[in-house]
């Protein structure tokens, strides 16, 4: 193998999405985040002798919603299995999961990296229970176990090993993150661990058919860490191979402080999980009628909405994709459009993706918390469209509404006297004044200096304090100068 | 199929049951007796037979998504070997 | 008062209703007998006189206000596998020797709701793994008919306590014969219901797909009353069946004329002792006198039930018993250097030999590379065994045979050879695999004047039929009224 080998990166992602139910997957405990340790761990969650699991219907509904959203097959009969291993945050000594027959099979997601689009196939998605948490702060050199999280419903979503760069992996993770929130099955809160990714990473010489040996990076809880961890891991694997060492299958952790991945020490013998069908849980049946019922309650899905934005509103694929990146943004945009009219689709898109997005970003806000309502933004766009204000003034109106200075665009324009001057007579008088006061520029223009014309426009606009329609001013100036 | 001492050690480790060297030998012999007895299953032709995981042929009943449980930590931790600040304590876990 | 210890539950109920005796007096009578006769038998491992009497006083109040049920004020003992709030629930293991349950099992709740008074907790084979009650951490239970013999297992404490008239009734559980075999060996009536009829919530799991709780008492009539209170749908057990409420005693008095009894030829072959055979044959003759007909049926795969069971039950047990890790409750080893040692020492010290053996077997049959050959294979054979019964019940109403191949054996006789011990349940295990109901009732005495049990296997949900068949026999015979000499 020479140093000039071109390497291909192969990535598959496994994502654990906590489902937005009220109670746990197999017990009636609350799943609210942030409670005192173990107060949300009831008899079933702490696995007292004799207790039994009973499946939460809503967790199944979430799985069906997801299956429908990714165009997957929903298994008419699926089976819960026990995954056996010992760990202090796993009270039963086994995790109830699905193994041979998961609830969701196949399907996939459209992702976008720059201009390139790609469809990432899913292998499966299955229901399982979350484990508790081990707290490693010092309790006299001991570890503390909090089982509040134990039994929180999870959907584990597994891709085919189809991603070829960290950028693709992140694009997939973001698309999935948006989708699970879009269909309302997961709150997507990565800080609180509601959406966690494991990345299976391997490299192989370009053109080789067989996969390289993979290492699994566990618990990536931000997109930035995911990118850093995969990039580090890929480089590490390439170095190992190029230096003549082989890769051993391993589970690794990413350390955000060092930006490096390292092998976990504790799970070396945990690989014989002895899966078998859970005798406490009978087969899960999902009838076509139930699927139809869930389907009728699903919102329009992002991919369908993107198509609609392109065909109905004439937006570009890029704009449509950006606007449908989250359900909230899409909903906001649709309200703006409903009020501003379809003919304003492009300016509305620009405002939402441009000024609004930038302002939200500056204040660190989600669109749902935007101080400027969709109605208010529509008002601004309407006033631009009917020439009441210029784009420049519109930005000032936007800022005024953002900071709560006025109830709508009309009120702000009225109060500030920002109404564009459209009275031709008034503008003509202003233009005459400007020409009289700037004879030098007039002469320069007549001598052929185009720049001088711009200076005259600037002076005219200044005289109107920005309220004149720039096109109207230009036209009048040209007329007066006999151009 | 017959187990050797290494097999017994591996199984005992998976099951988290400590066995002394002497116990390992006795266990190997007993397990091999039992496995020898079980071995007769292999002679049966089960082609096309669906495995039977449950004693009853019904599907799973589902629970409505309702929070029914209240905090009983004090009751539950009264029987715990070691707790502090509401947490169960175990020897330090190294990841 | 002494006739009360031999009274049926119906008679006790009448005595309580007519104020011939109070619940407190009745509880005191049995508590005093426990104090006197329990020490050599070791049937009860936990009693709490104050708690029992408090329950009895409550029962008396209910009876006085007319708010009682037919069972209100009648004492019983719970097999120590049922979680009982405020009582130690040990499952016969050092692992739970200090475990005071913070909650009640569904069965315990239901019997308490009916007004029954708990006398205490009954000894058992550790985690219900055994057929002789020799594996309990609290020591063996002795058979009241002969204290040098085992009472059977795993519900040996329940059986011995009833036989010695330390309690009129008890709960038991049956995973492979654990109600029926000790009932047979102690001369009692015990019933394992169809899987799913009695909730498993709060019943410490051994093998979840086989475990089923049931009543143990002197007669079928008593069992019917108890089952009425124990059975029923429970939302906390996913395998509990949603069925209309039944009166299991509704058919007790039906005559048996025309009853078709199936006799599996596999149950009457080699392996059964001659004394057992003689008693069972005599019982079958009695049934023919009562108008029943007997005919041979075939259960060709029943010979595979013991090996299939010893794959499935240990596999499920190995997983069910993983929760006993010394973290949240139960035994924790005093010395260890790290987490793995804490686990493996707590489990090595907290579990007894038979439990560890089954955990290891179960771990092995589920482990990578062996799952198909053992576990999946056994599950397929389980289906064959169940299918045999479907065929057999096309030809008969109930199936009969011996409950156990021998009468109660001496301590130590089989404990050195696990496989020999496992074969004690050769006639009972197939019903658990199929999920069928089964009963044992006393049908005479064999060698050394030890009781012999007749097994009745019913069709799925055929409890009322089985009880009818057993009750009609008990009206014609008096084996179920016999009492051992030593406890008079």
PDB file of N, CA, C and O in Angstrom, chain A residues 43-44 46-55 82 84 86-88 90-94 142 145 147 272 274-277 279-282, chain C residues 83 99 102-103 200-204 208 235-239 316 319-320 322-324 328-329 332 336 339 343 347 363 366-368 371 375:
ATOM      1  N   UNK A  43     -41.497   0.998  40.611  1.00  0.00           N
ATOM      2  CA  UNK A  43     -41.195  -0.425  40.820  1.00  0.00           C
ATOM      3  C   UNK A  43     -40.742  -1.129  39.541  1.00  0.00           C
ATOM      4  O   UNK A  43     -39.799  -1.924  39.561  1.00  0.00           O
ATOM      5  N   UNK A  44     -41.408  -0.816  38.431  1.00  0.00           N
ATOM      6  CA  UNK A  44     -41.049  -1.469  37.160  1.00  0.00           C
ATOM      7  C   UNK A  44     -39.686  -0.968  36.684  1.00  0.00           C
ATOM      8  O   UNK A  44     -38.847  -1.747  36.231  1.00  0.00           O
ATOM      9  N   UNK A  46     -37.152   0.221  38.385  1.00  0.00           N
ATOM     10  CA  UNK A  46     -35.992  -0.240  39.158  1.00  0.00           C
ATOM     11  C   UNK A  46     -35.969  -1.763  39.199  1.00  0.00           C
ATOM     12  O   UNK A  46     -35.135  -2.351  39.870  1.00  0.00           O
ATOM     13  N   UNK A  47     -36.891  -2.391  38.467  1.00  0.00           N
ATOM     14  CA  UNK A  47     -36.895  -3.850  38.330  1.00  0.00           C
ATOM     15  C   UNK A  47     -36.991  -4.552  39.673  1.00  0.00           C
ATOM     16  O   UNK A  47     -36.214  -5.454  39.986  1.00  0.00           O
ATOM     17  N   UNK A  48     -37.969  -4.154  40.477  1.00  0.00           N
ATOM     18  CA  UNK A  48     -38.216  -4.912  41.695  1.00  0.00           C
ATOM     19  C   UNK A  48     -38.576  -6.340  41.308  1.00  0.00           C
ATOM     20  O   UNK A  48     -39.102  -6.580  40.211  1.00  0.00           O
ATOM     21  N   UNK A  49     -38.330  -7.311  42.202  1.00  0.00           N
ATOM     22  CA  UNK A  49     -38.718  -8.683  41.891  1.00  0.00           C
ATOM     23  C   UNK A  49     -40.224  -8.739  41.610  1.00  0.00           C
ATOM     24  O   UNK A  49     -41.010  -8.124  42.328  1.00  0.00           O
ATOM     25  N   UNK A  50     -40.611  -9.454  40.561  1.00  0.00           N
ATOM     26  CA  UNK A  50     -42.032  -9.684  40.304  1.00  0.00           C
ATOM     27  C   UNK A  50     -42.735  -8.674  39.410  1.00  0.00           C
ATOM     28  O   UNK A  50     -43.853  -8.928  38.992  1.00  0.00           O
ATOM     29  N   UNK A  51     -42.101  -7.554  39.123  1.00  0.00           N
ATOM     30  CA  UNK A  51     -42.796  -6.563  38.297  1.00  0.00           C
ATOM     31  C   UNK A  51     -42.726  -6.940  36.815  1.00  0.00           C
ATOM     32  O   UNK A  51     -41.883  -7.725  36.401  1.00  0.00           O
ATOM     33  N   UNK A  52     -43.644  -6.385  36.031  1.00  0.00           N
ATOM     34  CA  UNK A  52     -43.753  -6.759  34.612  1.00  0.00           C
ATOM     35  C   UNK A  52     -43.939  -5.522  33.746  1.00  0.00           C
ATOM     36  O   UNK A  52     -44.521  -4.526  34.181  1.00  0.00           O
ATOM     37  N   UNK A  53     -43.473  -5.598  32.491  1.00  0.00           N
ATOM     38  CA  UNK A  53     -43.617  -4.467  31.577  1.00  0.00           C
ATOM     39  C   UNK A  53     -44.955  -4.501  30.840  1.00  0.00           C
ATOM     40  O   UNK A  53     -45.451  -5.570  30.504  1.00  0.00           O
ATOM     41  N   UNK A  54     -45.535  -3.323  30.619  1.00  0.00           N
ATOM     42  CA  UNK A  54     -46.722  -3.214  29.758  1.00  0.00           C
ATOM     43  C   UNK A  54     -46.474  -2.067  28.774  1.00  0.00           C
ATOM     44  O   UNK A  54     -46.177  -0.941  29.180  1.00  0.00           O
ATOM     45  N   UNK A  55     -46.578  -2.364  27.511  1.00  0.00           N
ATOM     46  CA  UNK A  55     -46.159  -1.425  26.463  1.00  0.00           C
ATOM     47  C   UNK A  55     -47.105  -0.234  26.326  1.00  0.00           C
ATOM     48  O   UNK A  55     -48.330  -0.390  26.294  1.00  0.00           O
ATOM     49  N   UNK A  82     -35.119  -9.482  24.566  1.00  0.00           N
ATOM     50  CA  UNK A  82     -34.256  -9.029  25.654  1.00  0.00           C
ATOM     51  C   UNK A  82     -32.800  -9.053  25.192  1.00  0.00           C
ATOM     52  O   UNK A  82     -32.341 -10.042  24.644  1.00  0.00           O
ATOM     53  N   UNK A  84     -29.338  -8.998  26.804  1.00  0.00           N
ATOM     54  CA  UNK A  84     -28.836  -9.255  28.150  1.00  0.00           C
ATOM     55  C   UNK A  84     -27.408  -8.756  28.349  1.00  0.00           C
ATOM     56  O   UNK A  84     -26.493  -9.169  27.631  1.00  0.00           O
ATOM     57  N   UNK A  86     -24.899  -6.912  31.858  1.00  0.00           N
ATOM     58  CA  UNK A  86     -24.908  -6.322  33.195  1.00  0.00           C
ATOM     59  C   UNK A  86     -24.302  -4.933  33.148  1.00  0.00           C
ATOM     60  O   UNK A  86     -23.209  -4.739  32.599  1.00  0.00           O
ATOM     61  N   UNK A  87     -24.991  -3.983  33.707  1.00  0.00           N
ATOM     62  CA  UNK A  87     -24.464  -2.632  33.840  1.00  0.00           C
ATOM     63  C   UNK A  87     -25.323  -1.955  34.910  1.00  0.00           C
ATOM     64  O   UNK A  87     -26.535  -2.187  34.950  1.00  0.00           O
ATOM     65  N   UNK A  88     -24.726  -1.148  35.768  1.00  0.00           N
ATOM     66  CA  UNK A  88     -25.512  -0.637  36.898  1.00  0.00           C
ATOM     67  C   UNK A  88     -26.692   0.251  36.486  1.00  0.00           C
ATOM     68  O   UNK A  88     -27.659   0.355  37.224  1.00  0.00           O
ATOM     69  N   UNK A  90     -28.637  -0.418  34.091  1.00  0.00           N
ATOM     70  CA  UNK A  90     -29.602  -1.290  33.414  1.00  0.00           C
ATOM     71  C   UNK A  90     -30.226  -2.206  34.474  1.00  0.00           C
ATOM     72  O   UNK A  90     -29.723  -3.307  34.735  1.00  0.00           O
ATOM     73  N   UNK A  91     -31.327  -1.776  35.088  1.00  0.00           N
ATOM     74  CA  UNK A  91     -31.791  -2.451  36.312  1.00  0.00           C
ATOM     75  C   UNK A  91     -32.167  -3.926  36.131  1.00  0.00           C
ATOM     76  O   UNK A  91     -31.958  -4.712  37.042  1.00  0.00           O
ATOM     77  N   UNK A  92     -32.736  -4.315  35.019  1.00  0.00           N
ATOM     78  CA  UNK A  92     -33.166  -5.706  34.880  1.00  0.00           C
ATOM     79  C   UNK A  92     -32.017  -6.636  34.496  1.00  0.00           C
ATOM     80  O   UNK A  92     -32.175  -7.844  34.503  1.00  0.00           O
ATOM     81  N   UNK A  93     -30.889  -6.056  34.132  1.00  0.00           N
ATOM     82  CA  UNK A  93     -29.814  -6.897  33.593  1.00  0.00           C
ATOM     83  C   UNK A  93     -30.093  -7.241  32.138  1.00  0.00           C
ATOM     84  O   UNK A  93     -29.390  -8.033  31.518  1.00  0.00           O
ATOM     85  N   UNK A  94     -31.138  -6.674  31.590  1.00  0.00           N
ATOM     86  CA  UNK A  94     -31.395  -6.772  30.151  1.00  0.00           C
ATOM     87  C   UNK A  94     -32.166  -5.540  29.731  1.00  0.00           C
ATOM     88  O   UNK A  94     -32.869  -4.921  30.538  1.00  0.00           O
ATOM     89  N   UNK A 142     -17.088   6.318  44.405  1.00  0.00           N
ATOM     90  CA  UNK A 142     -18.107   5.408  43.878  1.00  0.00           C
ATOM     91  C   UNK A 142     -18.943   6.129  42.831  1.00  0.00           C
ATOM     92  O   UNK A 142     -18.925   7.348  42.715  1.00  0.00           O
ATOM     93  N   UNK A 145     -26.041   6.020  40.735  1.00  0.00           N
ATOM     94  CA  UNK A 145     -26.942   5.587  39.664  1.00  0.00           C
ATOM     95  C   UNK A 145     -28.303   6.278  39.811  1.00  0.00           C
ATOM     96  O   UNK A 145     -28.945   6.177  40.857  1.00  0.00           O
ATOM     97  N   UNK A 147     -31.966   6.331  38.028  1.00  0.00           N
ATOM     98  CA  UNK A 147     -32.767   5.530  37.089  1.00  0.00           C
ATOM     99  C   UNK A 147     -33.992   6.275  36.565  1.00  0.00           C
ATOM    100  O   UNK A 147     -34.898   5.667  36.008  1.00  0.00           O
ATOM    101  N   UNK A 272     -21.801 -10.656  23.955  1.00  0.00           N
ATOM    102  CA  UNK A 272     -22.701 -11.788  23.748  1.00  0.00           C
ATOM    103  C   UNK A 272     -24.009 -11.464  24.456  1.00  0.00           C
ATOM    104  O   UNK A 272     -24.199 -11.778  25.623  1.00  0.00           O
ATOM    105  N   UNK A 274     -27.064 -12.430  24.075  1.00  0.00           N
ATOM    106  CA  UNK A 274     -28.055 -13.491  24.302  1.00  0.00           C
ATOM    107  C   UNK A 274     -29.493 -12.995  24.087  1.00  0.00           C
ATOM    108  O   UNK A 274     -30.361 -13.158  24.940  1.00  0.00           O
ATOM    109  N   UNK A 275     -29.713 -12.391  22.935  1.00  0.00           N
ATOM    110  CA  UNK A 275     -31.067 -11.941  22.592  1.00  0.00           C
ATOM    111  C   UNK A 275     -32.031 -13.128  22.563  1.00  0.00           C
ATOM    112  O   UNK A 275     -31.689 -14.197  22.050  1.00  0.00           O
ATOM    113  N   UNK A 276     -33.219 -12.934  23.093  1.00  0.00           N
ATOM    114  CA  UNK A 276     -34.294 -13.907  22.898  1.00  0.00           C
ATOM    115  C   UNK A 276     -35.623 -13.186  23.087  1.00  0.00           C
ATOM    116  O   UNK A 276     -35.668 -12.134  23.725  1.00  0.00           O
ATOM    117  N   UNK A 277     -36.700 -13.701  22.502  1.00  0.00           N
ATOM    118  CA  UNK A 277     -37.986 -13.000  22.584  1.00  0.00           C
ATOM    119  C   UNK A 277     -38.407 -12.830  24.042  1.00  0.00           C
ATOM    120  O   UNK A 277     -38.329 -13.782  24.812  1.00  0.00           O
ATOM    121  N   UNK A 279     -40.388 -13.119  27.057  1.00  0.00           N
ATOM    122  CA  UNK A 279     -41.592 -13.907  27.359  1.00  0.00           C
ATOM    123  C   UNK A 279     -42.668 -13.094  28.078  1.00  0.00           C
ATOM    124  O   UNK A 279     -43.816 -13.532  28.151  1.00  0.00           O
ATOM    125  N   UNK A 280     -42.322 -11.927  28.589  1.00  0.00           N
ATOM    126  CA  UNK A 280     -43.318 -11.084  29.266  1.00  0.00           C
ATOM    127  C   UNK A 280     -44.148 -10.270  28.280  1.00  0.00           C
ATOM    128  O   UNK A 280     -45.141  -9.662  28.674  1.00  0.00           O
ATOM    129  N   UNK A 281     -43.709 -10.202  27.026  1.00  0.00           N
ATOM    130  CA  UNK A 281     -44.381  -9.352  26.048  1.00  0.00           C
ATOM    131  C   UNK A 281     -44.784 -10.162  24.820  1.00  0.00           C
ATOM    132  O   UNK A 281     -43.943 -10.752  24.151  1.00  0.00           O
ATOM    133  N   UNK A 282     -46.056 -10.163  24.537  1.00  0.00           N
ATOM    134  CA  UNK A 282     -46.578 -10.925  23.406  1.00  0.00           C
ATOM    135  C   UNK A 282     -46.278 -10.160  22.116  1.00  0.00           C
ATOM    136  O   UNK A 282     -45.891  -8.990  22.159  1.00  0.00           O
TER     137      UNK A 282
ATOM    138  N   UNK C  83     -44.876 -11.332  46.256  1.00  0.00           N
ATOM    139  CA  UNK C  83     -44.505 -10.130  46.991  1.00  0.00           C
ATOM    140  C   UNK C  83     -45.656  -9.703  47.886  1.00  0.00           C
ATOM    141  O   UNK C  83     -46.802  -9.607  47.449  1.00  0.00           O
ATOM    142  N   UNK C  99     -35.205  -8.929  52.070  1.00  0.00           N
ATOM    143  CA  UNK C  99     -36.030  -8.087  51.203  1.00  0.00           C
ATOM    144  C   UNK C  99     -37.454  -8.001  51.733  1.00  0.00           C
ATOM    145  O   UNK C  99     -38.199  -8.976  51.716  1.00  0.00           O
ATOM    146  N   UNK C 102     -41.904  -3.716  49.006  1.00  0.00           N
ATOM    147  CA  UNK C 102     -42.653  -2.458  49.102  1.00  0.00           C
ATOM    148  C   UNK C 102     -43.992  -2.505  48.381  1.00  0.00           C
ATOM    149  O   UNK C 102     -44.666  -1.488  48.283  1.00  0.00           O
ATOM    150  N   UNK C 103     -44.368  -3.672  47.859  1.00  0.00           N
ATOM    151  CA  UNK C 103     -45.662  -3.722  47.162  1.00  0.00           C
ATOM    152  C   UNK C 103     -46.231  -5.134  47.248  1.00  0.00           C
ATOM    153  O   UNK C 103     -45.518  -6.083  47.571  1.00  0.00           O
ATOM    154  N   UNK C 200     -49.430 -12.633  36.878  1.00  0.00           N
ATOM    155  CA  UNK C 200     -48.080 -12.907  37.372  1.00  0.00           C
ATOM    156  C   UNK C 200     -47.467 -11.675  38.031  1.00  0.00           C
ATOM    157  O   UNK C 200     -46.320 -11.712  38.489  1.00  0.00           O
ATOM    158  N   UNK C 201     -48.201 -10.568  38.084  1.00  0.00           N
ATOM    159  CA  UNK C 201     -47.626  -9.351  38.653  1.00  0.00           C
ATOM    160  C   UNK C 201     -47.339  -9.540  40.134  1.00  0.00           C
ATOM    161  O   UNK C 201     -48.226  -9.881  40.918  1.00  0.00           O
ATOM    162  N   UNK C 202     -46.082  -9.362  40.497  1.00  0.00           N
ATOM    163  CA  UNK C 202     -45.690  -9.517  41.888  1.00  0.00           C
ATOM    164  C   UNK C 202     -45.337 -10.936  42.289  1.00  0.00           C
ATOM    165  O   UNK C 202     -45.015 -11.208  43.437  1.00  0.00           O
ATOM    166  N   UNK C 203     -45.396 -11.833  41.313  1.00  0.00           N
ATOM    167  CA  UNK C 203     -44.987 -13.223  41.523  1.00  0.00           C
ATOM    168  C   UNK C 203     -43.564 -13.284  40.963  1.00  0.00           C
ATOM    169  O   UNK C 203     -43.374 -13.073  39.771  1.00  0.00           O
ATOM    170  N   UNK C 204     -42.581 -13.499  41.800  1.00  0.00           N
ATOM    171  CA  UNK C 204     -41.194 -13.378  41.345  1.00  0.00           C
ATOM    172  C   UNK C 204     -40.941 -14.396  40.235  1.00  0.00           C
ATOM    173  O   UNK C 204     -41.168 -15.593  40.402  1.00  0.00           O
ATOM    174  N   UNK C 208     -40.879 -16.997  32.747  1.00  0.00           N
ATOM    175  CA  UNK C 208     -42.081 -16.176  32.545  1.00  0.00           C
ATOM    176  C   UNK C 208     -43.133 -16.814  31.645  1.00  0.00           C
ATOM    177  O   UNK C 208     -44.320 -16.601  31.835  1.00  0.00           O
ATOM    178  N   UNK C 235     -54.218  -5.446  34.355  1.00  0.00           N
ATOM    179  CA  UNK C 235     -53.579  -4.571  33.358  1.00  0.00           C
ATOM    180  C   UNK C 235     -52.063  -4.510  33.515  1.00  0.00           C
ATOM    181  O   UNK C 235     -51.374  -4.075  32.608  1.00  0.00           O
ATOM    182  N   UNK C 236     -51.550  -4.932  34.664  1.00  0.00           N
ATOM    183  CA  UNK C 236     -50.091  -4.821  34.870  1.00  0.00           C
ATOM    184  C   UNK C 236     -49.320  -6.043  34.387  1.00  0.00           C
ATOM    185  O   UNK C 236     -48.103  -6.109  34.523  1.00  0.00           O
ATOM    186  N   UNK C 237     -50.039  -7.034  33.871  1.00  0.00           N
ATOM    187  CA  UNK C 237     -49.374  -8.224  33.333  1.00  0.00           C
ATOM    188  C   UNK C 237     -49.812  -8.356  31.869  1.00  0.00           C
ATOM    189  O   UNK C 237     -50.975  -8.625  31.579  1.00  0.00           O
ATOM    190  N   UNK C 238     -48.860  -8.153  30.955  1.00  0.00           N
ATOM    191  CA  UNK C 238     -49.197  -8.190  29.518  1.00  0.00           C
ATOM    192  C   UNK C 238     -49.676  -9.551  29.062  1.00  0.00           C
ATOM    193  O   UNK C 238     -50.283  -9.676  28.007  1.00  0.00           O
ATOM    194  N   UNK C 239     -49.362 -10.600  29.836  1.00  0.00           N
ATOM    195  CA  UNK C 239     -49.784 -11.939  29.429  1.00  0.00           C
ATOM    196  C   UNK C 239     -51.072 -12.359  30.144  1.00  0.00           C
ATOM    197  O   UNK C 239     -51.540 -13.480  29.962  1.00  0.00           O
ATOM    198  N   UNK C 316     -34.987 -18.600  30.224  1.00  0.00           N
ATOM    199  CA  UNK C 316     -35.761 -17.465  30.729  1.00  0.00           C
ATOM    200  C   UNK C 316     -35.284 -17.078  32.131  1.00  0.00           C
ATOM    201  O   UNK C 316     -35.168 -15.895  32.454  1.00  0.00           O
ATOM    202  N   UNK C 319     -32.130 -14.905  32.425  1.00  0.00           N
ATOM    203  CA  UNK C 319     -32.391 -13.493  32.166  1.00  0.00           C
ATOM    204  C   UNK C 319     -33.218 -12.867  33.297  1.00  0.00           C
ATOM    205  O   UNK C 319     -32.900 -11.780  33.784  1.00  0.00           O
ATOM    206  N   UNK C 320     -34.251 -13.587  33.747  1.00  0.00           N
ATOM    207  CA  UNK C 320     -35.099 -13.060  34.827  1.00  0.00           C
ATOM    208  C   UNK C 320     -34.308 -12.798  36.106  1.00  0.00           C
ATOM    209  O   UNK C 320     -34.630 -11.896  36.865  1.00  0.00           O
ATOM    210  N   UNK C 322     -31.223 -11.875  36.318  1.00  0.00           N
ATOM    211  CA  UNK C 322     -30.125 -10.915  36.166  1.00  0.00           C
ATOM    212  C   UNK C 322     -30.333  -9.668  37.012  1.00  0.00           C
ATOM    213  O   UNK C 322     -29.389  -8.962  37.331  1.00  0.00           O
ATOM    214  N   UNK C 323     -31.593  -9.393  37.365  1.00  0.00           N
ATOM    215  CA  UNK C 323     -31.856  -8.186  38.157  1.00  0.00           C
ATOM    216  C   UNK C 323     -31.308  -8.301  39.566  1.00  0.00           C
ATOM    217  O   UNK C 323     -31.192  -7.300  40.268  1.00  0.00           O
ATOM    218  N   UNK C 324     -30.981  -9.513  39.984  1.00  0.00           N
ATOM    219  CA  UNK C 324     -30.427  -9.681  41.331  1.00  0.00           C
ATOM    220  C   UNK C 324     -28.922  -9.459  41.253  1.00  0.00           C
ATOM    221  O   UNK C 324     -28.147 -10.392  41.041  1.00  0.00           O
ATOM    222  N   UNK C 328     -29.741  -2.481  43.765  1.00  0.00           N
ATOM    223  CA  UNK C 328     -30.910  -1.726  44.237  1.00  0.00           C
ATOM    224  C   UNK C 328     -31.603  -2.379  45.436  1.00  0.00           C
ATOM    225  O   UNK C 328     -32.369  -1.749  46.143  1.00  0.00           O
ATOM    226  N   UNK C 329     -31.399  -3.669  45.608  1.00  0.00           N
ATOM    227  CA  UNK C 329     -31.989  -4.415  46.729  1.00  0.00           C
ATOM    228  C   UNK C 329     -31.269  -5.745  46.756  1.00  0.00           C
ATOM    229  O   UNK C 329     -30.533  -6.082  45.826  1.00  0.00           O
ATOM    230  N   UNK C 332     -25.658  -8.131  48.821  1.00  0.00           N
ATOM    231  CA  UNK C 332     -24.424  -7.633  48.207  1.00  0.00           C
ATOM    232  C   UNK C 332     -23.248  -8.230  48.975  1.00  0.00           C
ATOM    233  O   UNK C 332     -23.218  -8.178  50.203  1.00  0.00           O
ATOM    234  N   UNK C 336     -15.263  -6.834  47.730  1.00  0.00           N
ATOM    235  CA  UNK C 336     -15.040  -6.854  46.276  1.00  0.00           C
ATOM    236  C   UNK C 336     -14.115  -5.712  45.927  1.00  0.00           C
ATOM    237  O   UNK C 336     -14.007  -4.732  46.681  1.00  0.00           O
ATOM    238  N   UNK C 339     -16.560  -3.334  40.215  1.00  0.00           N
ATOM    239  CA  UNK C 339     -17.960  -3.592  39.896  1.00  0.00           C
ATOM    240  C   UNK C 339     -18.197  -5.047  39.496  1.00  0.00           C
ATOM    241  O   UNK C 339     -19.129  -5.701  39.972  1.00  0.00           O
ATOM    242  N   UNK C 343     -20.641  -7.774  41.361  1.00  0.00           N
ATOM    243  CA  UNK C 343     -21.686  -8.572  40.728  1.00  0.00           C
ATOM    244  C   UNK C 343     -21.450 -10.062  40.954  1.00  0.00           C
ATOM    245  O   UNK C 343     -22.316 -10.791  41.431  1.00  0.00           O
ATOM    246  N   UNK C 347     -23.649 -12.541  43.426  1.00  0.00           N
ATOM    247  CA  UNK C 347     -24.473 -13.582  42.814  1.00  0.00           C
ATOM    248  C   UNK C 347     -23.973 -14.982  43.179  1.00  0.00           C
ATOM    249  O   UNK C 347     -24.769 -15.905  43.375  1.00  0.00           O
ATOM    250  N   UNK C 363     -27.735 -19.397  30.409  1.00  0.00           N
ATOM    251  CA  UNK C 363     -26.798 -18.471  29.758  1.00  0.00           C
ATOM    252  C   UNK C 363     -26.155 -19.162  28.546  1.00  0.00           C
ATOM    253  O   UNK C 363     -26.032 -18.574  27.473  1.00  0.00           O
ATOM    254  N   UNK C 366     -28.481 -19.718  25.437  1.00  0.00           N
ATOM    255  CA  UNK C 366     -28.810 -18.485  24.715  1.00  0.00           C
ATOM    256  C   UNK C 366     -27.581 -17.851  24.076  1.00  0.00           C
ATOM    257  O   UNK C 366     -27.701 -16.890  23.326  1.00  0.00           O
ATOM    258  N   UNK C 367     -26.393 -18.377  24.401  1.00  0.00           N
ATOM    259  CA  UNK C 367     -25.192 -17.652  23.985  1.00  0.00           C
ATOM    260  C   UNK C 367     -24.928 -17.841  22.497  1.00  0.00           C
ATOM    261  O   UNK C 367     -25.488 -18.719  21.841  1.00  0.00           O
ATOM    262  N   UNK C 368     -24.067 -16.965  22.025  1.00  0.00           N
ATOM    263  CA  UNK C 368     -23.804 -16.867  20.596  1.00  0.00           C
ATOM    264  C   UNK C 368     -23.387 -18.211  19.994  1.00  0.00           C
ATOM    265  O   UNK C 368     -22.480 -18.863  20.494  1.00  0.00           O
ATOM    266  N   UNK C 371     -27.844 -20.623  20.258  1.00  0.00           N
ATOM    267  CA  UNK C 371     -29.255 -20.247  20.361  1.00  0.00           C
ATOM    268  C   UNK C 371     -30.155 -21.123  19.495  1.00  0.00           C
ATOM    269  O   UNK C 371     -31.149 -21.673  19.951  1.00  0.00           O
ATOM    270  N   UNK C 375     -32.173 -23.208  22.104  1.00  0.00           N
ATOM    271  CA  UNK C 375     -33.373 -22.469  22.474  1.00  0.00           C
ATOM    272  C   UNK C 375     -34.449 -22.554  21.393  1.00  0.00           C
ATOM    273  O   UNK C 375     -35.602 -22.887  21.657  1.00  0.00           O
TER     274      UNK C 375
END
